[in-house]
mmCIF file of C-alpha atoms in Angstrom:
data_model
loop_
_atom_site.group_PDB
_atom_site.id
_atom_site.type_symbol
_atom_site.label_atom_id
_atom_site.label_comp_id
_atom_site.label_asym_id
_atom_site.label_seq_id
_atom_site.Cartn_x
_atom_site.Cartn_y
_atom_site.Cartn_z
ATOM 1 C CA UNK U 512 -15.383 24.432 5.141
ATOM 2 C CA UNK U 513 -16.564 21.271 6.774
ATOM 3 C CA UNK U 514 -19.615 22.993 8.627
ATOM 4 C CA UNK U 515 -20.344 24.800 4.967
ATOM 5 C CA UNK U 516 -20.320 20.907 3.659
ATOM 6 C CA UNK U 517 -22.742 19.549 6.200
ATOM 7 C CA UNK U 518 -24.823 22.664 5.788
ATOM 8 C CA UNK U 519 -24.910 22.058 1.965
ATOM 9 C CA UNK U 520 -25.477 18.531 2.401
ATOM 10 C CA UNK U 521 -28.791 19.393 4.269
ATOM 11 C CA UNK U 522 -29.971 21.962 1.586
ATOM 12 C CA UNK U 523 -29.220 18.997 -0.864
ATOM 13 C CA UNK U 524 -31.077 16.436 1.205
ATOM 14 C CA UNK U 525 -34.285 18.812 1.413
ATOM 15 C CA UNK U 526 -34.175 20.156 -1.805
ATOM 16 C CA UNK U 527 -32.389 17.807 -4.083
ATOM 17 C CA UNK U 528 -30.191 20.588 -5.659
ATOM 18 C CA UNK U 529 -28.845 23.751 -4.576
ATOM 19 C CA UNK U 530 -31.304 25.605 -6.976
ATOM 20 C CA UNK U 531 -32.930 27.419 -4.377
ATOM 21 C CA UNK U 532 -30.495 28.281 -2.237
ATOM 22 C CA UNK U 533 -29.028 31.819 -2.414
ATOM 23 C CA UNK U 534 -25.482 32.561 -1.328
ATOM 24 C CA UNK U 535 -26.788 35.189 1.144
ATOM 25 C CA UNK U 536 -28.731 32.467 2.678
ATOM 26 C CA UNK U 537 -25.577 30.536 3.476
ATOM 27 C CA UNK U 538 -23.650 33.512 4.617
ATOM 28 C CA UNK U 539 -26.664 34.432 7.309
ATOM 29 C CA UNK U 540 -26.477 30.857 8.807
ATOM 30 C CA UNK U 541 -22.721 30.777 8.995
ATOM 31 C CA UNK U 542 -22.759 34.070 10.673
ATOM 32 C CA UNK U 543 -24.930 32.875 13.433
ATOM 33 C CA UNK U 544 -22.923 29.858 14.035
ATOM 34 C CA UNK U 545 -19.745 32.124 13.895
ATOM 35 C CA UNK U 546 -20.589 35.401 15.299
ATOM 36 C CA UNK U 547 -17.045 36.678 15.596
ATOM 37 C CA UNK U 548 -16.276 35.902 11.850
ATOM 38 C CA UNK U 549 -17.560 38.397 8.880
ATOM 39 C CA UNK U 550 -18.912 36.016 6.372
ATOM 40 C CA UNK U 551 -20.330 38.917 4.087
ATOM 41 C CA UNK U 552 -16.778 40.096 3.408
ATOM 42 C CA UNK U 553 -16.163 39.827 -0.348
ATOM 43 C CA UNK U 554 -13.451 36.949 -0.253
ATOM 44 C CA UNK U 555 -15.320 34.846 2.055
ATOM 45 C CA UNK U 556 -18.470 35.463 0.126
ATOM 46 C CA UNK U 557 -16.555 34.178 -3.085
ATOM 47 C CA UNK U 558 -15.424 30.859 -1.309
ATOM 48 C CA UNK U 559 -19.016 30.368 -0.313
ATOM 49 C CA UNK U 560 -20.586 30.762 -3.779
ATOM 50 C CA UNK U 561 -17.613 28.343 -5.155
ATOM 51 C CA UNK U 562 -18.856 25.887 -2.956
ATOM 52 C CA UNK U 563 -22.527 26.112 -3.751
ATOM 53 C CA UNK U 564 -21.537 26.082 -7.236
ATOM 54 C CA UNK U 565 -19.541 22.829 -6.731
ATOM 55 C CA UNK U 566 -22.598 21.158 -5.070
ATOM 56 C CA UNK U 567 -24.819 22.035 -7.738
ATOM 57 C CA UNK U 568 -22.527 20.051 -10.330
ATOM 58 C CA UNK U 569 -23.263 17.053 -8.073
ATOM 59 C CA UNK U 570 -26.710 16.563 -9.897
ATOM 60 C CA UNK U 571 -25.580 12.819 -10.912
ATOM 61 C CA UNK U 572 -25.566 11.761 -7.493
ATOM 62 C CA UNK U 573 -27.819 8.865 -6.827
ATOM 63 C CA UNK U 574 -29.728 11.222 -3.960
ATOM 64 C CA UNK U 575 -30.428 14.042 -6.618
ATOM 65 C CA UNK U 576 -31.713 11.614 -9.239
ATOM 66 C CA UNK U 577 -34.114 9.628 -6.861
ATOM 67 C CA UNK U 578 -35.282 13.088 -5.610
ATOM 68 C CA UNK U 579 -39.095 13.325 -5.501
ATOM 69 C CA UNK U 580 -41.662 15.571 -3.877
ATOM 70 C CA UNK U 581 -45.165 14.025 -3.677
ATOM 71 C CA UNK U 582 -48.492 16.202 -2.994
ATOM 72 C CA UNK U 583 -51.857 14.633 -3.658
ATOM 73 C CA UNK U 584 -51.999 13.157 -7.191
ATOM 74 C CA UNK U 585 -48.634 15.335 -8.088
ATOM 75 C CA UNK U 586 -45.252 13.842 -8.096
ATOM 76 C CA UNK U 587 -42.368 16.399 -9.043
ATOM 77 C CA UNK U 588 -39.107 14.817 -9.917
ATOM 78 C CA UNK U 589 -35.849 16.864 -10.462
ATOM 79 C CA UNK U 590 -36.608 17.126 -14.155
ATOM 80 C CA UNK U 591 -39.673 19.184 -13.204
ATOM 81 C CA UNK U 592 -38.225 21.148 -10.199
ATOM 82 C CA UNK U 593 -35.155 21.981 -12.611
ATOM 83 C CA UNK U 594 -37.612 24.135 -14.646
ATOM 84 C CA UNK U 595 -37.292 26.832 -11.769
ATOM 85 C CA UNK U 596 -33.479 27.125 -12.592
ATOM 86 C CA UNK U 597 -32.353 30.211 -14.176
ATOM 87 C CA UNK U 598 -34.611 31.141 -17.405
ATOM 88 C CA UNK U 599 -36.086 27.655 -18.180
ATOM 89 C CA UNK U 600 -39.705 27.442 -19.032
ATOM 90 C CA UNK U 601 -41.918 25.902 -16.175
ATOM 91 C CA UNK U 602 -43.548 22.797 -17.168
ATOM 92 C CA UNK U 603 -47.492 21.619 -16.513
ATOM 93 C CA UNK U 604 -46.289 19.659 -13.476
ATOM 94 C CA UNK U 605 -44.829 22.754 -11.579
ATOM 95 C CA UNK U 606 -47.908 24.603 -12.599
ATOM 96 C CA UNK U 607 -50.489 22.147 -11.520
ATOM 97 C CA UNK U 608 -48.891 21.446 -8.214
ATOM 98 C CA UNK U 609 -48.383 24.920 -7.249
ATOM 99 C CA UNK U 610 -51.838 25.974 -8.388
ATOM 100 C CA UNK U 611 -53.341 23.112 -6.583
ATOM 101 C CA UNK U 612 -51.286 24.292 -3.239
ATOM 102 C CA UNK U 613 -52.900 27.587 -4.069
ATOM 103 C CA UNK U 614 -56.501 26.288 -4.018
ATOM 104 C CA UNK U 615 -55.724 24.233 -0.937
ATOM 105 C CA UNK U 616 -54.889 27.446 1.198
ATOM 106 C CA UNK U 617 -58.255 28.712 0.701
ATOM 107 C CA UNK U 618 -60.436 25.683 -0.908
ATOM 108 C CA UNK U 619 -63.968 27.112 -0.005
ATOM 109 C CA UNK U 620 -63.049 30.186 -1.934
ATOM 110 C CA UNK U 621 -60.933 29.259 -4.889
ATOM 111 C CA UNK U 622 -61.053 26.535 -7.516
ATOM 112 C CA UNK U 623 -58.026 26.076 -9.639
ATOM 113 C CA UNK U 624 -58.209 24.410 -13.321
ATOM 114 C CA UNK U 625 -55.536 22.220 -14.570
ATOM 115 C CA UNK U 626 -53.611 23.650 -16.796
ATOM 116 C CA UNK U 627 -54.756 21.121 -19.876
ATOM 117 C CA UNK U 628 -58.113 22.465 -19.249
ATOM 118 C CA UNK U 629 -58.259 25.344 -21.407
ATOM 119 C CA UNK U 630 -56.835 23.363 -24.484
ATOM 120 C CA UNK U 631 -59.629 20.806 -24.007
ATOM 121 C CA UNK U 632 -62.090 23.351 -23.891
ATOM 122 C CA UNK U 633 -60.851 25.027 -26.814
ATOM 123 C CA UNK U 634 -60.527 22.106 -29.123
ATOM 124 C CA UNK U 635 -63.319 19.866 -27.875
ATOM 125 C CA UNK U 636 -65.719 22.446 -26.720
ATOM 126 C CA UNK U 637 -67.908 22.374 -23.430
ATOM 127 C CA UNK U 638 -68.443 18.461 -23.788
ATOM 128 C CA UNK U 639 -64.819 17.886 -23.699
ATOM 129 C CA UNK U 640 -64.741 19.378 -20.026
ATOM 130 C CA UNK U 641 -68.200 19.065 -18.876
ATOM 131 C CA UNK U 642 -67.071 16.202 -16.480
ATOM 132 C CA UNK U 643 -64.219 18.066 -14.784
ATOM 133 C CA UNK U 644 -66.269 19.956 -12.051
ATOM 134 C CA UNK U 645 -68.602 16.966 -11.640
ATOM 135 C CA UNK U 646 -67.473 17.306 -7.846
ATOM 136 C CA UNK U 647 -67.123 20.844 -7.690
ATOM 137 C CA UNK U 648 -69.793 23.772 -7.759
ATOM 138 C CA UNK U 649 -67.738 26.442 -9.088
ATOM 139 C CA UNK U 650 -70.652 29.140 -8.691
ATOM 140 C CA UNK U 651 -70.174 28.681 -4.907
ATOM 141 C CA UNK U 652 -66.497 29.742 -5.160
ATOM 142 C CA UNK U 653 -64.998 33.565 -4.922
ATOM 143 C CA UNK U 654 -62.350 32.880 -7.703
ATOM 144 C CA UNK U 655 -61.822 30.636 -10.305
ATOM 145 C CA UNK U 656 -58.105 30.132 -11.609
ATOM 146 C CA UNK U 657 -57.567 29.282 -15.241
ATOM 147 C CA UNK U 658 -53.940 28.748 -16.431
ATOM 148 C CA UNK U 659 -53.678 29.101 -20.281
ATOM 149 C CA UNK U 660 -50.725 27.638 -22.113
ATOM 150 C CA UNK U 661 -50.685 28.641 -25.998
ATOM 151 C CA UNK U 662 -47.710 27.234 -27.806
ATOM 152 C CA UNK U 663 -44.751 28.787 -25.611
ATOM 153 C CA UNK U 664 -46.738 31.182 -23.458
ATOM 154 C CA UNK U 665 -48.304 31.194 -20.157
ATOM 155 C CA UNK U 666 -51.374 33.661 -19.017
ATOM 156 C CA UNK U 667 -53.909 33.512 -16.644
ATOM 157 C CA UNK U 668 -57.708 33.926 -16.568
ATOM 158 C CA UNK U 669 -59.130 34.704 -13.151
ATOM 159 C CA UNK U 670 -63.151 34.755 -12.841
ATOM 160 C CA UNK U 671 -64.325 36.518 -10.057
ATOM 161 C CA UNK U 672 -67.647 34.444 -9.615
ATOM 162 C CA UNK U 673 -69.877 36.901 -7.710
ATOM 163 C CA UNK U 674 -68.661 39.888 -9.732
ATOM 164 C CA UNK U 675 -69.335 37.815 -12.837
ATOM 165 C CA UNK U 676 -65.917 39.110 -14.031
ATOM 166 C CA UNK U 677 -63.685 37.363 -16.412
ATOM 167 C CA UNK U 678 -60.221 38.988 -16.172
ATOM 168 C CA UNK U 679 -57.442 38.412 -18.612
ATOM 169 C CA UNK U 680 -53.694 38.600 -16.862
ATOM 170 C CA UNK U 681 -50.664 38.313 -19.205
ATOM 171 C CA UNK U 682 -47.276 39.357 -18.300
ATOM 172 C CA UNK U 683 -46.398 40.223 -22.153
ATOM 173 C CA UNK U 684 -49.732 42.302 -22.161
ATOM 174 C CA UNK U 685 -50.842 40.024 -25.034
ATOM 175 C CA UNK U 686 -54.577 40.729 -25.936
ATOM 176 C CA UNK U 687 -56.234 37.378 -26.428
ATOM 177 C CA UNK U 688 -59.716 38.489 -27.038
ATOM 178 C CA UNK U 689 -61.043 34.900 -27.822
ATOM 179 C CA UNK U 690 -59.818 33.569 -24.340
ATOM 180 C CA UNK U 691 -62.402 35.386 -22.527
ATOM 181 C CA UNK U 692 -65.121 34.388 -24.868
ATOM 182 C CA UNK U 693 -64.142 30.663 -24.735
ATOM 183 C CA UNK U 694 -64.516 31.060 -20.950
ATOM 184 C CA UNK U 695 -67.597 32.958 -20.953
ATOM 185 C CA UNK U 696 -68.959 30.500 -23.056
ATOM 186 C CA UNK U 697 -67.929 27.576 -20.935
ATOM 187 C CA UNK U 698 -69.563 29.310 -17.939
ATOM 188 C CA UNK U 699 -72.602 29.807 -19.463
ATOM 189 C CA UNK U 700 -73.058 25.857 -20.353
ATOM 190 C CA UNK U 701 -71.936 24.939 -16.763
ATOM 191 C CA UNK U 702 -74.706 27.370 -15.604
ATOM 192 C CA UNK U 703 -77.143 25.414 -17.623
ATOM 193 C CA UNK U 704 -75.856 21.853 -16.668
ATOM 194 C CA UNK U 705 -75.720 23.058 -13.099
ATOM 195 C CA UNK U 706 -79.104 24.632 -13.060
ATOM 196 C CA UNK U 707 -77.642 27.945 -11.712
ATOM 197 C CA UNK U 708 -79.899 30.363 -13.419
ATOM 198 C CA UNK U 709 -78.592 33.537 -11.750
ATOM 199 C CA UNK U 710 -75.177 32.433 -13.634
ATOM 200 C CA UNK U 711 -76.165 32.255 -17.330
ATOM 201 C CA UNK U 712 -75.918 35.763 -18.470
ATOM 202 C CA UNK U 713 -74.463 38.672 -17.276
ATOM 203 C CA UNK U 714 -70.611 37.628 -17.743
ATOM 204 C CA UNK U 715 -68.142 40.484 -18.112
ATOM 205 C CA UNK U 716 -64.733 40.282 -19.931
ATOM 206 C CA UNK U 717 -61.508 42.585 -18.847
ATOM 207 C CA UNK U 718 -57.853 42.647 -19.831
ATOM 208 C CA UNK U 719 -55.607 43.640 -16.979
ATOM 209 C CA UNK U 720 -52.972 45.719 -18.357
ATOM 210 C CA UNK U 721 -51.339 47.545 -15.352
ATOM 211 C CA UNK U 722 -49.512 44.213 -13.982
ATOM 212 C CA UNK U 723 -45.709 43.553 -13.857
ATOM 213 C CA UNK U 724 -44.253 43.044 -16.859
ATOM 214 C CA UNK U 725 -41.656 40.476 -17.999
ATOM 215 C CA UNK U 726 -38.907 41.437 -20.110
ATOM 216 C CA UNK U 727 -37.560 38.127 -21.477
ATOM 217 C CA UNK U 728 -39.361 35.090 -23.203
ATOM 218 C CA UNK U 729 -39.134 32.634 -20.168
ATOM 219 C CA UNK U 730 -40.378 34.072 -16.784
ATOM 220 C CA UNK U 731 -44.385 34.084 -18.181
ATOM 221 C CA UNK U 732 -45.260 30.927 -15.855
ATOM 222 C CA UNK U 733 -43.618 32.357 -13.080
ATOM 223 C CA UNK U 734 -45.468 35.459 -13.051
ATOM 224 C CA UNK U 735 -48.658 33.248 -13.807
ATOM 225 C CA UNK U 736 -48.164 31.567 -10.304
ATOM 226 C CA UNK U 737 -47.650 34.741 -8.640
ATOM 227 C CA UNK U 738 -50.795 36.132 -9.896
ATOM 228 C CA UNK U 739 -52.660 32.945 -8.602
ATOM 229 C CA UNK U 740 -50.932 33.329 -5.407
ATOM 230 C CA UNK U 741 -51.922 37.042 -4.777
ATOM 231 C CA UNK U 742 -55.274 36.855 -6.334
ATOM 232 C CA UNK U 743 -56.246 33.993 -3.900
ATOM 233 C CA UNK U 744 -54.836 35.342 -0.742
ATOM 234 C CA UNK U 745 -56.041 38.820 -1.805
ATOM 235 C CA UNK U 746 -52.867 40.602 -1.884
ATOM 236 C CA UNK U 747 -51.633 43.220 -4.063
ATOM 237 C CA UNK U 748 -49.092 42.490 -6.995
ATOM 238 C CA UNK U 749 -45.888 43.691 -5.455
ATOM 239 C CA UNK U 750 -43.520 42.258 -7.926
ATOM 240 C CA UNK U 751 -42.239 42.514 -11.110
ATOM 241 C CA UNK U 752 -39.441 41.007 -13.432
ATOM 242 C CA UNK U 753 -36.475 41.977 -11.070
ATOM 243 C CA UNK U 754 -38.270 39.967 -8.506
ATOM 244 C CA UNK U 755 -38.613 36.804 -10.492
ATOM 245 C CA UNK U 756 -34.937 34.916 -9.459
ATOM 246 C CA UNK U 757 -35.858 35.273 -5.589
ATOM 247 C CA UNK U 758 -39.713 34.009 -6.383
ATOM 248 C CA UNK U 759 -38.360 30.921 -8.384
ATOM 249 C CA UNK U 760 -36.219 30.073 -5.712
ATOM 250 C CA UNK U 761 -39.181 30.594 -3.164
ATOM 251 C CA UNK U 762 -41.628 28.539 -5.307
ATOM 252 C CA UNK U 763 -38.992 25.923 -5.264
ATOM 253 C CA UNK U 764 -39.027 25.757 -1.542
ATOM 254 C CA UNK U 765 -42.732 26.060 -1.378
ATOM 255 C CA UNK U 766 -42.791 23.337 -3.250
ATOM 256 C CA UNK U 767 -40.545 20.780 -1.551
ATOM 257 C CA UNK U 768 -42.371 21.990 1.525
ATOM 258 C CA UNK U 769 -46.042 21.401 0.035
ATOM 259 C CA UNK U 770 -47.032 24.566 1.493
ATOM 260 C CA UNK U 771 -47.154 28.435 0.456
ATOM 261 C CA UNK U 772 -45.141 30.752 2.416
ATOM 262 C CA UNK U 773 -47.583 33.288 3.665
ATOM 263 C CA UNK U 774 -45.243 36.117 4.598
ATOM 264 C CA UNK U 775 -47.508 39.019 3.119
ATOM 265 C CA UNK U 776 -45.714 41.780 1.642
ATOM 266 C CA UNK U 777 -42.400 40.773 2.042
ATOM 267 C CA UNK U 778 -42.543 37.474 0.424
ATOM 268 C CA UNK U 779 -41.078 38.645 -2.581
ATOM 269 C CA UNK U 780 -37.803 39.415 -0.979
ATOM 270 C CA UNK U 781 -37.593 36.519 1.209
ATOM 271 C CA UNK U 782 -34.558 34.247 0.434
ATOM 272 C CA UNK U 783 -35.210 31.820 3.648
ATOM 273 C CA UNK U 784 -37.818 29.244 4.615
ATOM 274 C CA UNK U 785 -39.388 30.597 7.621
ATOM 275 C CA UNK U 786 -38.942 28.116 10.477
#
């Protein structure tokens, strides 16, 4: 128990809570420390699970309350990180920091737009967002990733710049035809302003309907961030609704480490942070 407590204290110090920690992760570490004992036995696993749960209830401690993650201009608090727990809705702070981490993994190829961009474009038109790319030539990028937040649902527009393709990804498979049209008008206006004649016309819109589908009302944000990661890293989508609890824990850890876990095909099933 003392060893368990020490280990959980380390997790708590690293992540501010036990949200991203799976019981199997603790069991595996205990197995490494005590190879002669079998911690995967049901009765021992239950003890470990109860200990994790008791630590989770320590959310009122000063260390947890003061836990912060800083990355560039982003600061995440425990309130923000807690949106990754269970079936909570992901908030703008989580979406934007994770999106920036995705972009920073391939900065020459990908540009991620802040989650407030589309609403500003939709309500104010091009004049409302024309300064958002004053230091960026989006037409030199391979991909543009634009999260869309309408009322209580997240979706994603991905622009393949060389192919002039605007693709709408929605884990609820909603056909929002206005959204790609808004983005197309934005791209045309931006091309005119930046004097990029080759990009004024020729844009095509697509709806990607064969992506993993959510079967609840809470995981849309998690799906969007996974779309962003896979598209940016040119990986196929190998995740679905059943992977969301694991992926939420993984994203929590990635945000705390301020770095994506680039595990290729196996990333959806990873429960541990690579050493």
